[in-house]
Amino acid sequence: MIAADRLDRQSARLLVVEADGRMRDLPRANLGMLFDPGDLVVANDAATLPASLHGTHLRCGKTIEIRLAGWLSASAPVRFLAIVFGSGDHRTRTEDRLPPPALSSGDRLQLGPLEARVERVLDHPRLVELSFEGTRAAMFAGLAQHGRPIQYAHVPEPLALWDVWTRIAARPVAFEAPSASFALDWRTLQAWRRREIGFATLTHAAGISSTGDPALDSRLPFDEPYHIPECTVAQVARAQLRGSRIIAIGTSVVRALEAAANPDGSVRAGDGIATGRIACGTPLRVVDAVLTGVHQPGESHFELLRAFADDGFLASASTALTACGYRAHEFGDSMLLNCQPPLYWREP
């Protein structure tokens, strides 16, 4: 990618929003020095699938693009929720993409070496349930051969798969990168270890950030599966016992930990599905702070931040981000938002 479209991580900025409301503009390279001994940082280690597939709608012969957007069933790993576009590519703004040809249950799609079938069209012409022919291994081989990372018009040059893998990427289950983890590097992890700050991972199938349609976007995020290892649960419990903070690297981690939380704040290990939205008024039982990108009001990621702070406070943070020239896309700058105690919350 060209330098203007992908921020050099060494020059990235970090707005730190403290629990008492103070804000600091720092180099993101300072991330390794911000937390206290005993704090626990939890990150999403999901690797990103090449989830954009161009092909042909066989019944009418028209060009389409499929963007895989969700796993339908852990027991049937070739079935997906998908967003369908007509001809075009990522250089056209998602909001301006052509609609797909009229789709019906049973329609077959040729996607490079893969053949897929529309199981059913849901309550929007772009939203379908899709299944691939053949085995899981054949599907992954076809994705590797023909698929490309989902991307948007702010990055005109095609992304390679390694552009959307974080340094801790492991199991390939995400449809878009868990982009908050782009802030992590080995120097930061080493600094945390040296300062006795804990680090743990979970795997959350991060979904898409935009469908190009306001009605569909209002439903984001879709249901997303996650896996939380026993060792991560044990680290969370130890941090809670000593009164230390739990810091989530990204909204997907917040979603997984809070979905797995018991009423007493303990966390269940194993597999689960994160459903519904975290938003204003959602009680946070586990997470004390979140490292995230720069998001705009109305976006599902921004809605989640409303569980951490009131609207007036978030407006002040947005003003600070704008004043400092922070960049807002997935390769942009970051904000560390500590949960604001009720004392600091103001009426909207």
CSV table of C-alpha atoms in Angstrom, one decimal:
chain,number,residue,atom,x,y,z
A,1,MET,CA,0.0,0.0,0.0
A,2,ILE,CA,1.1,3.6,-0.6
A,3,ALA,CA,2.3,5.5,2.5
A,4,ALA,CA,-0.5,8.1,2.4
A,5,ASP,CA,-3.1,5.4,3.0
A,6,ARG,CA,-1.4,3.3,5.6
A,7,LEU,CA,-0.1,5.2,8.6
A,8,ASP,CA,3.4,4.3,9.7
A,9,ARG,CA,2.8,2.6,13.1
A,10,GLN,CA,5.8,4.3,14.6
A,11,SER,CA,4.2,7.7,14.0
A,12,ALA,CA,0.7,6.7,15.1
A,13,ARG,CA,-1.0,8.8,17.8
A,14,LEU,CA,-2.8,7.8,20.9
A,15,LEU,CA,-5.4,9.8,22.8
A,16,VAL,CA,-5.5,8.6,26.4
A,17,VAL,CA,-8.8,9.3,28.2
A,18,GLU,CA,-8.2,8.8,31.9
A,19,ALA,CA,-10.8,7.6,34.4
A,20,ASP,CA,-10.9,11.1,35.9
A,21,GLY,CA,-11.7,12.6,32.5
A,22,ARG,CA,-8.3,14.0,31.7
A,23,MET,CA,-7.1,13.6,28.1
A,24,ARG,CA,-3.5,13.2,26.8
A,25,ASP,CA,-2.2,13.2,23.3
A,26,LEU,CA,0.7,10.8,23.1
A,27,PRO,CA,2.7,8.8,20.5
A,28,ARG,CA,1.2,5.4,20.3
A,29,ALA,CA,4.7,4.0,20.9
A,30,ASN,CA,4.1,5.0,24.6
A,31,LEU,CA,1.5,2.3,25.0
A,32,GLY,CA,3.9,-0.1,26.7
A,33,MET,CA,4.4,2.4,29.6
A,34,LEU,CA,0.7,3.3,30.3
A,35,PHE,CA,-0.6,0.5,32.6
A,36,ASP,CA,0.2,-0.5,36.1
A,37,PRO,CA,1.8,-3.7,37.3
A,38,GLY,CA,-0.9,-6.3,37.8
A,39,ASP,CA,-3.1,-4.9,35.1
A,40,LEU,CA,-4.2,-7.3,32.4
A,41,VAL,CA,-4.4,-6.6,28.7
A,42,VAL,CA,-6.6,-8.9,26.6
A,43,ALA,CA,-6.3,-9.0,22.8
A,44,ASN,CA,-8.1,-10.7,19.9
A,45,ASP,CA,-5.8,-13.1,18.1
A,46,ALA,CA,-8.1,-13.9,15.2
A,47,ALA,CA,-6.5,-13.9,11.8
A,48,THR,CA,-8.4,-12.3,8.9
A,49,LEU,CA,-9.9,-14.3,6.1
A,50,PRO,CA,-9.7,-13.3,2.5
A,51,ALA,CA,-13.5,-12.8,2.7
A,52,SER,CA,-14.2,-10.8,-0.5
A,53,LEU,CA,-15.0,-13.0,-3.5
A,54,HIS,CA,-15.7,-11.8,-7.0
A,55,GLY,CA,-17.6,-14.1,-9.4
A,56,THR,CA,-20.7,-14.7,-11.5
A,57,HIS,CA,-24.4,-15.2,-10.7
A,58,LEU,CA,-24.9,-18.2,-12.9
A,59,ARG,CA,-28.6,-17.9,-13.6
A,60,CYS,CA,-28.2,-14.4,-15.2
A,61,GLY,CA,-24.5,-14.3,-16.0
A,62,LYS,CA,-23.9,-11.0,-14.1
A,63,THR,CA,-20.8,-10.1,-12.1
A,64,ILE,CA,-21.1,-10.0,-8.3
A,65,GLU,CA,-19.0,-9.6,-5.2
A,66,ILE,CA,-19.7,-11.6,-2.1
A,67,ARG,CA,-18.4,-10.4,1.3
A,68,LEU,CA,-18.6,-13.1,3.9
A,69,ALA,CA,-20.0,-11.4,7.0
A,70,GLY,CA,-20.8,-14.1,9.6
A,71,TRP,CA,-20.5,-17.8,10.5
A,72,LEU,CA,-24.0,-19.4,10.5
A,73,SER,CA,-23.0,-22.5,12.5
A,74,ALA,CA,-19.9,-23.9,14.1
A,75,SER,CA,-21.0,-27.4,13.2
A,76,ALA,CA,-21.4,-26.4,9.5
A,77,PRO,CA,-18.2,-24.4,8.7
A,78,VAL,CA,-19.1,-23.9,5.0
A,79,ARG,CA,-22.2,-21.9,5.7
A,80,PHE,CA,-22.1,-18.1,6.0
A,81,LEU,CA,-24.1,-14.9,6.3
A,82,ALA,CA,-23.0,-12.8,3.3
A,83,ILE,CA,-23.4,-9.3,1.8
A,84,VAL,CA,-23.8,-9.3,-2.0
A,85,PHE,CA,-22.9,-6.4,-4.3
A,86,GLY,CA,-23.2,-6.0,-8.1
A,87,SER,CA,-20.3,-5.3,-10.4
A,88,GLY,CA,-17.5,-3.0,-9.2
A,89,ASP,CA,-14.8,-3.2,-6.6
A,90,HIS,CA,-13.5,-1.5,-3.4
A,91,ARG,CA,-12.5,1.7,-5.2
A,92,THR,CA,-16.1,2.7,-5.3
A,93,ARG,CA,-17.5,3.8,-2.0
A,94,THR,CA,-19.5,1.0,-0.4
A,95,GLU,CA,-22.5,3.3,-0.2
A,96,ASP,CA,-22.3,3.8,-4.0
A,97,ARG,CA,-21.9,0.2,-5.0
A,98,LEU,CA,-24.4,-1.3,-7.5
A,99,PRO,CA,-27.0,-3.6,-6.1
A,100,PRO,CA,-26.7,-7.3,-6.8
A,101,PRO,CA,-28.9,-9.0,-9.4
A,102,ALA,CA,-32.2,-10.3,-8.0
A,103,LEU,CA,-31.3,-13.3,-5.9
A,104,SER,CA,-33.5,-16.4,-5.1
A,105,SER,CA,-33.0,-19.4,-2.9
A,106,GLY,CA,-31.1,-22.1,-4.8
A,107,ASP,CA,-29.2,-19.7,-7.1
A,108,ARG,CA,-25.7,-20.8,-7.8
A,109,LEU,CA,-22.6,-18.5,-7.8
A,110,GLN,CA,-19.3,-19.2,-9.4
A,111,LEU,CA,-16.6,-17.6,-7.3
A,112,GLY,CA,-13.3,-18.4,-8.9
A,113,PRO,CA,-12.6,-22.1,-8.1
A,114,LEU,CA,-15.5,-22.2,-5.6
A,115,GLU,CA,-19.1,-22.8,-6.2
A,116,ALA,CA,-21.7,-21.5,-3.7
A,117,ARG,CA,-25.4,-21.7,-3.4
A,118,VAL,CA,-27.8,-19.1,-2.0
A,119,GLU,CA,-29.7,-21.0,0.7
A,120,ARG,CA,-32.1,-18.1,1.3
A,121,VAL,CA,-32.4,-14.4,0.8
A,122,LEU,CA,-33.1,-12.7,4.1
A,123,ASP,CA,-35.1,-9.5,4.6
A,124,HIS,CA,-32.8,-7.3,2.6
A,125,PRO,CA,-31.7,-7.9,-1.1
A,126,ARG,CA,-28.0,-7.7,-0.2
A,127,LEU,CA,-28.2,-10.1,2.7
A,128,VAL,CA,-28.2,-13.9,2.1
A,129,GLU,CA,-27.3,-17.2,3.7
A,130,LEU,CA,-24.7,-18.9,1.6
A,131,SER,CA,-23.2,-22.4,1.5
A,132,PHE,CA,-20.1,-23.6,-0.4
A,133,GLU,CA,-20.0,-26.8,-2.2
A,134,GLY,CA,-17.4,-29.4,-1.0
A,135,THR,CA,-15.4,-29.8,2.1
A,136,ARG,CA,-14.2,-27.2,4.6
A,137,ALA,CA,-10.6,-27.8,3.4
A,138,ALA,CA,-11.6,-27.2,-0.2
A,139,MET,CA,-13.4,-24.0,0.8
A,140,PHE,CA,-10.3,-22.7,2.6
A,141,ALA,CA,-8.1,-23.6,-0.3
A,142,GLY,CA,-10.5,-21.7,-2.7
A,143,LEU,CA,-10.5,-18.7,-0.4
A,144,ALA,CA,-6.7,-18.7,-0.3
A,145,GLN,CA,-6.5,-18.9,-4.1
A,146,HIS,CA,-9.3,-16.5,-5.1
A,147,GLY,CA,-10.4,-14.4,-2.1
A,148,ARG,CA,-9.1,-11.0,-1.2
A,149,PRO,CA,-9.3,-9.0,2.1
A,150,ILE,CA,-12.4,-6.9,2.4
A,151,GLN,CA,-11.4,-3.3,2.0
A,152,TYR,CA,-12.9,0.1,1.4
A,153,ALA,CA,-12.3,3.1,-0.9
A,154,HIS,CA,-10.0,5.0,1.5
A,155,VAL,CA,-7.3,2.5,0.6
A,156,PRO,CA,-7.3,2.4,-3.2
A,157,GLU,CA,-4.4,0.0,-3.7
A,158,PRO,CA,-5.3,-3.7,-3.2
A,159,LEU,CA,-4.5,-5.1,0.2
A,160,ALA,CA,-2.5,-8.2,0.6
A,161,LEU,CA,-3.6,-10.7,3.2
A,162,TRP,CA,-0.6,-9.9,5.4
A,163,ASP,CA,-1.7,-6.3,5.5
A,164,VAL,CA,-4.8,-7.3,7.5
A,165,TRP,CA,-3.1,-9.7,9.9
A,166,THR,CA,-2.0,-8.4,13.2
A,167,ARG,CA,1.3,-9.5,14.8
A,168,ILE,CA,-0.6,-11.9,17.1
A,169,ALA,CA,-2.8,-13.4,14.4
A,170,ALA,CA,-3.5,-17.1,14.9
A,171,ARG,CA,-6.8,-18.9,13.9
A,172,PRO,CA,-8.4,-17.5,10.7
A,173,VAL,CA,-11.9,-16.7,11.7
A,174,ALA,CA,-12.3,-12.9,11.3
A,175,PHE,CA,-14.0,-11.3,8.3
A,176,GLU,CA,-12.2,-8.0,8.8
A,177,ALA,CA,-9.1,-7.3,10.9
A,178,PRO,CA,-9.5,-6.9,14.7
A,179,SER,CA,-7.7,-3.6,13.9
A,180,ALA,CA,-7.1,-2.3,17.4
A,181,SER,CA,-4.4,-5.0,17.6
A,182,PHE,CA,-2.4,-3.2,14.9
A,183,ALA,CA,-1.2,-1.1,17.8
A,184,LEU,CA,0.6,-4.1,19.3
A,185,ASP,CA,4.2,-4.9,18.5
A,186,TRP,CA,6.8,-7.1,20.1
A,187,ARG,CA,8.5,-4.1,21.8
A,188,THR,CA,5.2,-3.2,23.5
A,189,LEU,CA,4.5,-6.8,24.6
A,190,GLN,CA,8.1,-7.0,26.0
A,191,ALA,CA,7.6,-3.7,27.9
A,192,TRP,CA,4.4,-5.1,29.5
A,193,ARG,CA,6.1,-8.3,30.5
A,194,ARG,CA,9.1,-6.4,31.9
A,195,ARG,CA,6.7,-4.2,34.0
A,196,GLU,CA,4.6,-7.2,35.2
A,197,ILE,CA,1.6,-6.2,33.2
A,198,GLY,CA,-0.4,-9.3,32.1
A,199,PHE,CA,-1.2,-10.2,28.5
A,200,ALA,CA,-3.8,-12.7,27.4
A,201,THR,CA,-5.7,-13.5,24.2
A,202,LEU,CA,-9.1,-14.7,23.1
A,203,THR,CA,-10.4,-15.5,19.6
A,204,HIS,CA,-13.4,-13.5,18.3
A,205,ALA,CA,-14.7,-13.7,14.7
A,206,ALA,CA,-14.7,-10.0,14.1
A,207,GLY,CA,-17.3,-9.1,11.5
A,208,ILE,CA,-17.6,-6.4,8.8
A,209,SER,CA,-17.7,-2.7,9.6
A,210,SER,CA,-20.0,-1.5,6.8
A,211,THR,CA,-22.5,-2.9,4.4
A,212,GLY,CA,-23.1,0.3,2.4
A,213,ASP,CA,-26.7,0.4,3.4
A,214,PRO,CA,-27.9,2.4,6.5
A,215,ALA,CA,-30.7,-0.1,7.3
A,216,LEU,CA,-28.2,-3.0,7.3
A,217,ASP,CA,-25.6,-1.1,9.1
A,218,SER,CA,-28.0,-0.4,11.9
A,219,ARG,CA,-28.0,-4.2,12.6
A,220,LEU,CA,-24.2,-4.4,13.0
A,221,PRO,CA,-22.5,-6.1,14.6
A,222,PHE,CA,-24.1,-9.4,13.6
A,223,ASP,CA,-23.9,-12.4,16.0
A,224,GLU,CA,-20.2,-13.4,16.3
A,225,PRO,CA,-18.7,-16.6,17.8
A,226,TYR,CA,-15.7,-16.4,20.2
A,227,HIS,CA,-13.5,-18.7,22.1
A,228,ILE,CA,-12.0,-17.8,25.5
A,229,PRO,CA,-9.2,-20.1,26.7
A,230,GLU,CA,-9.1,-21.4,30.3
A,231,CYS,CA,-5.7,-19.6,30.8
A,232,THR,CA,-7.2,-16.3,29.9
A,233,VAL,CA,-10.1,-16.8,32.3
A,234,ALA,CA,-7.7,-17.6,35.0
A,235,GLN,CA,-5.7,-14.4,34.3
A,236,VAL,CA,-8.9,-12.3,34.4
A,237,ALA,CA,-9.8,-13.8,37.7
A,238,ARG,CA,-6.4,-13.1,39.2
A,239,ALA,CA,-6.5,-9.5,38.0
A,240,GLN,CA,-10.0,-9.0,39.4
A,241,LEU,CA,-9.0,-10.5,42.8
A,242,ARG,CA,-6.2,-8.0,43.2
A,243,GLY,CA,-8.4,-5.1,42.0
A,244,SER,CA,-6.4,-4.5,38.8
A,245,ARG,CA,-7.7,-3.2,35.5
A,246,ILE,CA,-8.8,-5.3,32.6
A,247,ILE,CA,-7.9,-3.5,29.3
A,248,ALA,CA,-9.5,-4.8,26.1
A,249,ILE,CA,-7.6,-4.3,22.8
A,250,GLY,CA,-10.6,-3.6,20.6
A,251,THR,CA,-14.3,-3.6,20.7
A,252,SER,CA,-14.4,-7.3,19.7
A,253,VAL,CA,-12.6,-8.2,23.0
A,254,VAL,CA,-15.1,-6.1,24.9
A,255,ARG,CA,-17.9,-8.0,23.2
A,256,ALA,CA,-16.5,-11.4,23.9
A,257,LEU,CA,-15.6,-10.8,27.5
A,258,GLU,CA,-18.9,-9.2,28.4
A,259,ALA,CA,-20.9,-11.9,26.5
A,260,ALA,CA,-19.1,-14.5,28.6
A,261,ALA,CA,-19.5,-12.6,31.9
A,262,ASN,CA,-21.5,-14.0,34.8
A,263,PRO,CA,-23.5,-11.6,36.9
A,264,ASP,CA,-20.7,-11.5,39.5
A,265,GLY,CA,-18.2,-10.4,36.8
A,266,SER,CA,-16.4,-13.8,36.5
A,267,VAL,CA,-15.9,-15.0,32.9
A,268,ARG,CA,-16.8,-18.4,31.4
A,269,ALA,CA,-14.2,-20.2,29.4
A,270,GLY,CA,-14.9,-21.9,26.1
A,271,ASP,CA,-17.0,-21.2,23.0
A,272,GLY,CA,-19.9,-18.8,22.9
A,273,ILE,CA,-21.8,-16.4,20.6
A,274,ALA,CA,-21.8,-12.6,21.2
A,275,THR,CA,-25.3,-11.4,20.4
A,276,GLY,CA,-26.9,-8.0,20.5
A,277,ARG,CA,-25.3,-4.6,21.0
A,278,ILE,CA,-23.2,-3.1,23.8
A,279,ALA,CA,-24.4,0.5,23.9
A,280,CYS,CA,-25.4,3.3,26.2
A,281,GLY,CA,-26.7,1.8,29.5
A,282,THR,CA,-25.1,-1.6,29.0
A,283,PRO,CA,-23.5,-2.6,32.3
A,284,LEU,CA,-19.8,-3.5,31.9
A,285,ARG,CA,-19.0,-6.4,34.3
A,286,VAL,CA,-15.4,-7.2,33.2
A,287,VAL,CA,-13.7,-4.6,31.1
A,288,ASP,CA,-12.3,-1.3,32.6
A,289,ALA,CA,-10.8,0.3,29.5
A,290,VAL,CA,-10.7,-0.2,25.8
A,291,LEU,CA,-8.1,0.6,23.2
A,292,THR,CA,-9.9,1.3,20.0
A,293,GLY,CA,-9.6,3.2,16.7
A,294,VAL,CA,-11.2,6.5,15.9
A,295,HIS,CA,-15.0,6.0,15.3
A,296,GLN,CA,-17.9,8.3,14.3
A,297,PRO,CA,-21.3,8.6,16.0
A,298,GLY,CA,-23.7,6.1,14.5
A,299,GLU,CA,-21.1,3.4,13.8
A,300,SER,CA,-21.5,0.2,15.8
A,301,HIS,CA,-18.0,0.6,17.3
A,302,PHE,CA,-18.9,4.1,18.5
A,303,GLU,CA,-22.2,2.8,20.0
A,304,LEU,CA,-20.1,0.3,22.1
A,305,LEU,CA,-18.1,3.2,23.5
A,306,ARG,CA,-21.3,4.7,24.9
A,307,ALA,CA,-21.1,2.0,27.6
A,308,PHE,CA,-17.8,3.5,28.8
A,309,ALA,CA,-18.8,7.2,28.8
A,310,ASP,CA,-21.7,9.5,28.3
A,311,ASP,CA,-22.5,11.3,25.0
A,312,GLY,CA,-21.2,14.7,26.2
A,313,PHE,CA,-17.9,13.2,27.2
A,314,LEU,CA,-17.5,11.3,24.0
A,315,ALA,CA,-18.2,14.5,22.1
A,316,SER,CA,-15.4,16.2,23.9
A,317,ALA,CA,-13.1,13.3,23.1
A,318,SER,CA,-14.1,13.5,19.4
A,319,THR,CA,-13.3,17.2,19.4
A,320,ALA,CA,-9.9,16.4,20.8
A,321,LEU,CA,-9.3,13.7,18.2
A,322,THR,CA,-10.2,16.1,15.4
A,323,ALA,CA,-8.1,18.9,16.8
A,324,CYS,CA,-5.1,16.6,16.9
A,325,GLY,CA,-5.7,15.4,13.3
A,326,TYR,CA,-6.3,11.8,14.3
A,327,ARG,CA,-6.9,9.4,11.4
A,328,ALA,CA,-10.1,7.4,11.5
A,329,HIS,CA,-9.8,4.2,9.4
A,330,GLU,CA,-8.5,0.8,10.4
A,331,PHE,CA,-4.9,1.7,9.8
A,332,GLY,CA,-5.2,5.0,11.7
A,333,ASP,CA,-4.6,6.2,15.2
A,334,SER,CA,-6.0,5.0,18.5
A,335,MET,CA,-7.8,6.0,21.6
A,336,LEU,CA,-7.5,4.5,25.1
A,337,LEU,CA,-10.8,5.1,26.8
A,338,ASN,CA,-11.0,4.3,30.5
A,339,CYS,CA,-14.6,3.7,31.8
A,340,GLN,CA,-15.8,6.9,33.3
A,341,PRO,CA,-17.2,6.6,36.8
A,342,PRO,CA,-20.8,7.8,37.3
A,343,LEU,CA,-19.4,10.9,39.1
A,344,TYR,CA,-18.1,12.2,35.7
A,345,TRP,CA,-21.2,11.3,33.6
A,346,ARG,CA,-23.3,14.3,32.4
A,347,GLU,CA,-26.8,14.4,31.0
A,348,PRO,CA,-26.8,14.3,27.2
